[in-house]
Amino acid sequence: MFHRRGSVKRISISKLCYVLAIGGTIFVFLQLYLDLIERKSAGYSAYRRIIRKEAISEDSEGDLLNVNDELLIETRNTIASYSKPMIPIEEVVAAIILCEADETKPYKGSISSFEQHIDRAKSLLKSIVFLSQQHIKLHVLVNSNEVIRGITSVVEFWPPQQRNKIALKFRKVSSQSTLGVEEKTRVTCVSKKLIFEKMYPEEDALIYLDTDIVFLRPIEDLWRVFKNFNDEQLFGAVTPLWRIFNDKPFTEFEKMVNFAGRGFNAGLLLLNLTRIRSQAEKWQAALQSALEVVAFNEQSLFNLMMNLNPEHFYEMDCEWNFRLGLCTNVTHRCPGLVANGVHAVHGNGGAFFKDRNVVLKILHEYWRDLDMSKSLNNVISELNAILPDAVLKTPPCDLVEGLHEMLMKHMKLLDGKLDN
């Protein structure tokens, strides 16, 4: 512009355009920032999910879990009916399977009936959503449109602040095997978890859940267990520790289908799908070898596969898969239970529907029938009123001192921190 001695220095058109472009960019970002503040004050909630990025190396290429975290903000225009901070960092990804064994028969009068499928799913979904402060993406594998309608109806009438925590992703499959000949074509609908890495190529990891599980601790705490995996581990489960105290020797077959001489339950699994895909040849070979031994039973198949590749197995804390069997000699079968409390209960083998399993039946029915508009404080008060008596009516758990406190431990720790 104007300089000393009255000389005039002209700015070229290109420089002027450059200055205007910079100014325009600053203006746009300022407008976006002001718009974000306005949305936040209006009650919009933003869900944040970690996109994990890592430097590529020969031994860790494609592993998206054991890495440095980089945040990506995903905003969803969902008006919240309450004031709270943005939902914390990660999105939890989980999967359940709801398949009827025989699609040609009506869903009535059997242990695997449609009503029982939905009944169990209600208590599972309500417990994971009610106790969570994070967004949950739930993949639901089904073989019936009726199941899709049934599951959708479970969440349809929840209060918005609960309904908006979960995104249901349905996938319909046949009950018949869809695997190739090289996988022996013997894996049916319920065992699709054996090939989740192929079914969900967009996911880095997920938690598989049987529907007969009720959470008593936020599911995001389980998701964080992935960070405990070492560089080789790609699969996590709970082993029933009491097997090592069994004096009866295993048969050769039992040794093969029970991991490390103890076996693990396949009702709750941590699957690092990215690592499984990176070990595709090895994983496929293990599955084929397992199928030579076990015609059908995904739990036995998984156990055999991990026996072939024990370096890939991560042993989870037994508190994440509480079953009535743990009550017998609890200090040996689940030594961390007394100090750490129960994280999730598993009603495997139809335990939620058997009158003698009073404490599991009570927990299942309470969560199934829960009014999702209740506060956590109300839930704690109501469970405190019924659990002590339920424990006393459930042998051998009636002999475990303070079990009702172990069941309530994490909900009490959440009290005052959870916005419902």
Coordinates of C-alpha atoms in Angstrom, one line a residue:
M1 CA 0.0 0.0 0.0
F2 CA 1.3 3.6 0.8
H3 CA 5.0 3.7 1.9
R4 CA 7.6 6.4 2.8
R5 CA 8.5 9.1 0.3
G6 CA 5.0 8.9 -1.2
S7 CA 5.7 5.9 -3.3
V8 CA 2.9 3.5 -4.0
K9 CA 3.3 -0.3 -4.1
R10 CA 0.6 -2.2 -5.9
I11 CA -0.6 -5.6 -4.8
S12 CA -1.0 -8.2 -7.6
I13 CA -4.4 -9.7 -8.3
S14 CA -3.1 -13.2 -7.4
K15 CA -1.9 -12.0 -3.9
L16 CA -5.2 -10.2 -3.3
C17 CA -7.1 -13.4 -4.2
Y18 CA -4.8 -15.4 -1.8
V19 CA -5.5 -13.0 1.1
L20 CA -9.3 -13.1 0.4
A21 CA -9.2 -16.9 0.3
I22 CA -7.5 -17.1 3.7
G23 CA -10.0 -14.6 5.1
G24 CA -12.9 -16.6 3.7
T25 CA -11.6 -19.8 5.2
I26 CA -11.2 -18.3 8.6
F27 CA -14.8 -16.9 8.3
V28 CA -16.2 -20.4 7.4
F29 CA -14.5 -22.1 10.3
L30 CA -15.7 -19.3 12.7
Q31 CA -19.3 -19.9 11.5
L32 CA -18.9 -23.7 12.0
Y33 CA -17.6 -23.1 15.5
L34 CA -20.4 -20.8 16.4
D35 CA -23.0 -23.2 14.9
L36 CA -21.5 -26.1 17.0
I37 CA -21.8 -24.0 20.2
E38 CA -25.4 -23.1 19.3
R39 CA -26.3 -26.8 18.7
K40 CA -24.7 -27.8 22.0
S41 CA -26.6 -25.2 23.9
A42 CA -29.8 -26.3 22.2
G43 CA -29.4 -29.8 23.6
Y44 CA -27.8 -31.7 20.7
S45 CA -25.7 -34.7 21.7
A46 CA -22.6 -35.7 19.9
Y47 CA -21.4 -39.2 19.8
R48 CA -17.6 -39.7 19.6
R49 CA -16.0 -42.7 18.4
I50 CA -12.3 -43.5 18.3
I51 CA -10.8 -44.1 14.9
R52 CA -7.6 -45.9 15.5
K53 CA -4.7 -45.2 13.2
E54 CA -1.3 -46.8 13.4
A55 CA 1.9 -46.7 11.5
I56 CA 2.1 -49.7 9.2
S57 CA 4.8 -52.2 10.0
E58 CA 5.5 -55.8 8.9
D59 CA 4.3 -57.4 12.3
S60 CA 1.4 -55.1 13.0
E61 CA -0.1 -54.2 9.6
G62 CA -3.9 -53.8 9.8
D63 CA -4.2 -54.1 13.6
L64 CA -6.5 -51.3 14.5
L65 CA -6.8 -51.9 18.2
N66 CA -3.4 -51.8 19.9
V67 CA -2.6 -48.3 18.6
N68 CA -2.6 -44.6 19.4
D69 CA -6.0 -43.1 19.4
E70 CA -7.2 -40.3 17.0
L71 CA -10.7 -38.8 17.6
L72 CA -13.3 -38.4 15.0
I73 CA -16.5 -36.6 16.0
E74 CA -19.7 -38.0 14.7
T75 CA -22.7 -35.7 15.4
R76 CA -26.2 -37.0 15.4
N77 CA -29.0 -34.5 15.3
T78 CA -30.9 -36.0 18.2
I79 CA -32.4 -33.5 20.6
A80 CA -31.7 -34.7 24.1
S81 CA -34.4 -34.3 26.8
Y82 CA -31.8 -33.6 29.5
S83 CA -28.6 -31.7 29.9
K84 CA -25.4 -33.8 30.1
P85 CA -21.8 -33.7 28.7
M86 CA -21.1 -35.3 25.3
I87 CA -21.1 -39.1 25.4
P88 CA -17.5 -40.3 26.0
I89 CA -15.0 -41.4 23.5
E90 CA -15.7 -44.9 22.1
E91 CA -18.6 -46.6 20.4
V92 CA -19.2 -50.1 21.6
V93 CA -19.8 -52.7 18.9
A94 CA -21.6 -55.9 19.9
A95 CA -23.4 -58.7 18.2
I96 CA -26.2 -61.2 19.1
I97 CA -27.7 -64.1 17.2
L98 CA -31.4 -64.8 17.2
C99 CA -32.1 -67.7 15.0
E100 CA -34.9 -70.3 15.2
A101 CA -33.7 -73.8 14.7
D102 CA -36.5 -74.7 12.3
E103 CA -37.9 -71.9 10.2
T104 CA -40.8 -74.0 8.9
K105 CA -42.3 -74.5 12.4
P106 CA -44.3 -71.8 14.3
Y107 CA -42.6 -70.1 17.3
K108 CA -44.6 -71.9 20.0
G109 CA -44.2 -74.5 22.6
S110 CA -40.5 -75.2 22.6
I111 CA -37.5 -74.1 24.6
S112 CA -36.2 -72.1 21.6
S113 CA -39.5 -70.4 21.0
F114 CA -39.9 -66.9 19.5
E115 CA -41.3 -65.7 22.9
Q116 CA -38.3 -66.9 24.8
H117 CA -35.9 -65.4 22.3
I118 CA -37.5 -62.0 22.7
D119 CA -37.9 -62.5 26.4
R120 CA -34.1 -63.0 26.9
A121 CA -33.3 -60.2 24.5
K122 CA -35.3 -57.7 26.5
S123 CA -33.3 -58.2 29.6
L124 CA -30.0 -58.1 27.8
L125 CA -30.8 -55.0 25.8
K126 CA -32.3 -53.1 28.7
S127 CA -29.3 -53.9 31.0
I128 CA -26.6 -52.9 28.5
V129 CA -28.3 -49.7 27.4
F130 CA -29.6 -48.6 30.8
L131 CA -26.1 -48.9 32.5
S132 CA -24.2 -47.4 29.5
Q133 CA -23.0 -43.9 29.0
Q134 CA -21.8 -44.6 25.5
H135 CA -23.3 -45.3 22.1
I136 CA -23.8 -48.9 21.3
K137 CA -23.9 -50.4 17.8
L138 CA -25.7 -53.8 18.0
H139 CA -25.5 -56.2 15.1
V140 CA -28.5 -58.6 15.2
L141 CA -28.2 -61.8 13.2
V142 CA -31.7 -63.2 12.5
N143 CA -33.4 -65.7 10.2
S144 CA -36.9 -64.3 10.4
N145 CA -38.7 -61.0 9.8
E146 CA -40.8 -61.7 12.9
V147 CA -37.6 -61.6 15.0
I148 CA -36.7 -58.3 13.5
R149 CA -40.1 -56.9 14.3
G150 CA -39.9 -58.4 17.8
I151 CA -36.5 -56.9 18.6
T152 CA -37.5 -53.5 17.1
S153 CA -40.5 -53.4 19.4
V154 CA -38.3 -53.9 22.4
V155 CA -36.7 -50.5 22.0
E156 CA -39.4 -48.6 20.1
F157 CA -41.1 -47.1 23.1
W158 CA -38.2 -46.4 25.3
P159 CA -37.6 -42.8 26.4
P160 CA -35.5 -40.9 23.8
Q161 CA -32.5 -40.6 26.0
Q162 CA -32.3 -44.4 26.2
R163 CA -33.4 -45.2 22.7
N164 CA -30.8 -42.9 21.2
K165 CA -28.0 -44.8 22.9
I166 CA -28.4 -47.8 20.6
A167 CA -28.3 -48.4 16.9
L168 CA -29.7 -51.8 15.8
K169 CA -28.2 -53.3 12.6
F170 CA -30.1 -56.4 11.4
R171 CA -28.8 -59.0 9.0
K172 CA -31.1 -61.9 7.9
V173 CA -29.5 -65.2 7.1
S174 CA -30.7 -68.7 6.5
S175 CA -30.6 -71.3 9.3
Q176 CA -28.8 -73.5 6.8
S177 CA -25.0 -73.3 6.4
T178 CA -23.7 -70.7 3.9
L179 CA -20.1 -71.6 4.3
G180 CA -18.0 -73.0 1.4
V181 CA -17.0 -76.6 0.9
E182 CA -13.6 -75.9 2.3
E183 CA -15.3 -75.1 5.7
K184 CA -17.2 -78.4 5.6
T185 CA -20.6 -76.7 5.2
R186 CA -21.5 -77.7 8.7
V187 CA -21.8 -74.3 10.4
T188 CA -25.4 -73.3 10.8
C189 CA -27.0 -69.9 11.7
V190 CA -26.3 -70.1 15.4
S191 CA -22.6 -70.6 14.7
K192 CA -22.1 -67.7 12.3
K193 CA -19.9 -66.2 15.1
L194 CA -17.2 -68.5 13.8
I195 CA -17.0 -66.3 10.7
F196 CA -17.9 -62.8 12.0
E197 CA -14.6 -61.5 10.5
K198 CA -16.1 -62.2 7.1
M199 CA -19.7 -61.2 7.9
Y200 CA -18.7 -57.8 9.3
P201 CA -15.7 -56.6 7.3
E202 CA -16.4 -53.0 8.3
E203 CA -15.8 -53.8 12.0
D204 CA -12.4 -53.8 13.7
A205 CA -13.7 -55.6 16.7
L206 CA -16.9 -56.7 18.4
I207 CA -18.3 -58.3 21.6
Y208 CA -20.4 -61.4 20.9
L209 CA -23.2 -61.9 23.5
D210 CA -25.6 -64.8 24.0
T211 CA -29.0 -63.4 24.7
D212 CA -29.2 -65.1 28.1
I213 CA -26.8 -62.6 29.7
V214 CA -27.7 -59.6 32.0
F215 CA -25.2 -56.9 32.5
L216 CA -24.6 -55.4 36.0
R217 CA -21.7 -53.2 34.9
P218 CA -21.4 -50.8 31.9
I219 CA -20.6 -52.7 28.7
E220 CA -18.0 -50.1 27.8
D221 CA -15.9 -51.4 30.7
L222 CA -15.9 -54.8 28.8
W223 CA -15.0 -53.0 25.6
R224 CA -11.9 -51.5 27.2
V225 CA -10.6 -55.1 27.9
F226 CA -9.5 -55.2 24.3
K227 CA -6.7 -52.8 25.3
N228 CA -5.3 -55.5 27.6
F229 CA -4.6 -57.9 24.6
N230 CA -1.0 -58.3 23.8
D231 CA 0.3 -58.2 20.2
E232 CA -0.7 -61.8 19.4
Q233 CA -4.0 -62.1 21.2
L234 CA -7.2 -61.9 19.0
F235 CA -9.8 -63.8 21.0
G236 CA -11.0 -63.4 24.6
A237 CA -13.3 -65.5 26.7
V238 CA -13.9 -66.6 30.3
T239 CA -12.5 -70.0 31.4
P240 CA -14.4 -71.9 34.1
L241 CA -11.5 -72.1 36.5
W242 CA -12.9 -75.0 38.5
R243 CA -12.0 -77.4 35.8
I244 CA -8.4 -77.4 37.0
F245 CA -9.6 -78.7 40.4
N246 CA -11.5 -81.6 38.9
D247 CA -9.9 -84.9 39.9
K248 CA -11.5 -86.9 37.1
P249 CA -9.1 -87.3 34.2
F250 CA -10.1 -86.0 30.8
T251 CA -10.5 -88.3 27.9
E252 CA -8.5 -87.5 24.8
F253 CA -11.5 -86.0 23.1
E254 CA -12.2 -83.8 26.2
K255 CA -8.7 -82.6 26.2
M256 CA -9.1 -81.5 22.6
V257 CA -12.4 -79.6 23.1
N258 CA -11.5 -78.0 26.4
F259 CA -8.9 -75.2 26.1
A260 CA -5.9 -75.7 28.4
G261 CA -7.6 -78.5 30.3
R262 CA -10.3 -76.1 31.6
G263 CA -12.4 -75.1 28.7
F264 CA -14.0 -71.7 28.1
N265 CA -17.6 -70.6 27.7
A266 CA -18.5 -69.2 24.2
G267 CA -21.5 -67.2 25.4
L268 CA -19.5 -64.0 25.8
L269 CA -16.5 -63.4 23.5
L270 CA -14.2 -60.6 22.6
L271 CA -13.2 -60.8 18.9
N272 CA -10.5 -58.7 17.4
L273 CA -11.7 -59.0 13.8
T274 CA -8.9 -57.1 12.3
R275 CA -6.3 -59.4 13.8
I276 CA -8.4 -62.5 12.8
R277 CA -8.4 -61.2 9.2
S278 CA -4.7 -60.7 9.3
Q279 CA -4.3 -64.3 10.4
A280 CA -6.9 -65.6 7.9
E281 CA -4.9 -68.6 6.7
K282 CA -4.1 -69.7 10.2
W283 CA -7.6 -69.1 11.4
Q284 CA -9.1 -71.0 8.5
A285 CA -6.8 -73.9 8.9
A286 CA -7.7 -74.1 12.6
L287 CA -11.4 -74.1 11.8
Q288 CA -11.0 -76.8 9.2
S289 CA -9.0 -79.0 11.7
A290 CA -11.7 -78.4 14.4
L291 CA -14.5 -79.4 12.0
E292 CA -12.7 -82.7 11.4
V293 CA -13.2 -83.5 15.1
V294 CA -16.4 -81.8 16.0
A295 CA -19.4 -82.0 13.6
F296 CA -21.4 -79.2 15.3
N297 CA -21.0 -77.2 18.5
E298 CA -19.4 -73.8 18.2
Q299 CA -18.1 -73.8 21.8
S300 CA -16.2 -77.0 21.2
L301 CA -15.0 -75.7 17.9
F302 CA -13.6 -72.5 19.4
N303 CA -12.0 -74.4 22.3
L304 CA -10.3 -76.7 19.8
M305 CA -9.1 -73.8 17.7
M306 CA -7.6 -72.1 20.7
N307 CA -5.9 -75.3 21.8
L308 CA -4.2 -75.3 18.3
N309 CA -3.2 -71.6 18.8
P310 CA -3.0 -70.8 22.5
E311 CA -0.9 -67.7 21.9
H312 CA -4.0 -66.0 20.4
F313 CA -6.2 -66.5 23.5
Y314 CA -6.8 -63.9 26.1
E315 CA -8.3 -65.1 29.4
M316 CA -11.0 -62.7 30.7
D317 CA -11.9 -62.2 34.3
C318 CA -14.5 -64.7 35.5
E319 CA -16.6 -61.9 36.9
W320 CA -17.8 -61.2 33.3
N321 CA -19.5 -64.5 33.0
F322 CA -21.2 -65.4 36.4
R323 CA -23.0 -68.7 36.5
L324 CA -24.5 -70.6 39.4
G325 CA -21.7 -73.1 39.2
L326 CA -19.3 -70.4 40.5
C327 CA -21.1 -70.5 43.9
T328 CA -19.5 -73.9 44.7
N329 CA -16.1 -73.1 46.2
V330 CA -16.2 -69.5 44.9
T331 CA -12.7 -68.6 46.1
H332 CA -11.2 -71.3 43.8
R333 CA -13.7 -71.0 40.9
C334 CA -13.7 -67.2 40.7
P335 CA -11.2 -65.7 43.2
G336 CA -11.8 -62.1 42.0
L337 CA -15.5 -62.2 42.6
V338 CA -15.5 -61.1 46.2
A339 CA -13.3 -58.1 45.7
N340 CA -14.5 -57.1 42.2
G341 CA -18.2 -58.0 42.2
V342 CA -20.3 -59.5 39.5
H343 CA -20.0 -57.8 36.1
A344 CA -22.5 -59.9 34.1
V345 CA -24.7 -63.0 34.8
H346 CA -25.2 -65.8 32.3
G347 CA -28.4 -67.8 32.4
N348 CA -27.0 -70.6 30.2
G349 CA -28.9 -73.8 29.8
G350 CA -32.2 -72.1 30.3
A351 CA -31.3 -71.0 33.9
F352 CA -33.4 -67.8 33.6
F353 CA -36.6 -70.0 33.3
K354 CA -36.0 -72.6 36.0
D355 CA -37.8 -72.0 39.3
R356 CA -34.9 -73.4 41.4
N357 CA -32.5 -70.7 40.0
V358 CA -34.3 -68.0 42.0
V359 CA -31.6 -65.3 41.9
L360 CA -31.0 -65.6 38.1
K361 CA -34.7 -65.8 37.4
I362 CA -35.3 -62.6 39.5
L363 CA -32.6 -60.7 37.8
H364 CA -33.7 -61.6 34.4
E365 CA -37.4 -60.8 35.1
Y366 CA -36.5 -57.5 36.8
W367 CA -34.5 -56.2 33.8
R368 CA -37.0 -57.7 31.3
D369 CA -39.9 -55.7 32.9
L370 CA -37.9 -52.6 33.7
D371 CA -39.5 -49.2 33.0
M372 CA -36.6 -47.5 31.2
S373 CA -37.6 -44.1 32.4
K374 CA -36.7 -45.0 36.0
S375 CA -33.6 -43.6 37.7
L376 CA -30.6 -45.7 38.6
N377 CA -31.3 -44.8 42.2
N378 CA -34.7 -46.4 42.0
V379 CA -33.3 -49.5 40.3
I380 CA -30.7 -49.9 43.1
S381 CA -33.4 -49.5 45.8
E382 CA -35.7 -52.1 44.1
L383 CA -33.0 -54.7 43.6
N384 CA -31.7 -54.2 47.1
A385 CA -35.1 -55.1 48.4
I386 CA -35.4 -58.4 46.5
L387 CA -31.9 -59.8 45.9
P388 CA -31.0 -60.8 49.5
D389 CA -34.0 -63.1 49.8
A390 CA -33.5 -64.4 46.2
V391 CA -29.9 -65.4 47.1
L392 CA -31.0 -67.3 50.2
K393 CA -33.5 -69.3 48.1
T394 CA -30.8 -70.3 45.5
P395 CA -28.5 -73.1 46.7
P396 CA -25.5 -73.3 46.6
C397 CA -25.3 -69.5 46.2
D398 CA -27.1 -69.2 49.6
L399 CA -23.8 -70.2 51.2
V400 CA -21.8 -67.4 49.5
E401 CA -21.6 -64.6 52.1
G402 CA -22.4 -61.1 50.6
L403 CA -23.4 -62.4 47.2
H404 CA -26.2 -59.8 46.8
E405 CA -23.6 -57.1 47.5
M406 CA -21.3 -58.5 44.8
L407 CA -24.3 -58.4 42.4
M408 CA -25.0 -54.7 43.2
K409 CA -21.4 -53.5 43.5
H410 CA -21.0 -51.7 40.1
M411 CA -24.5 -50.3 40.0
K412 CA -23.8 -48.6 43.4
L413 CA -20.5 -47.3 42.0
L414 CA -22.4 -45.8 39.1
D415 CA -25.0 -44.1 41.3
G416 CA -24.8 -40.3 40.9
K417 CA -22.7 -40.6 37.8
L418 CA -25.2 -42.0 35.4
D419 CA -27.8 -39.8 33.7
N420 CA -31.0 -41.7 33.0

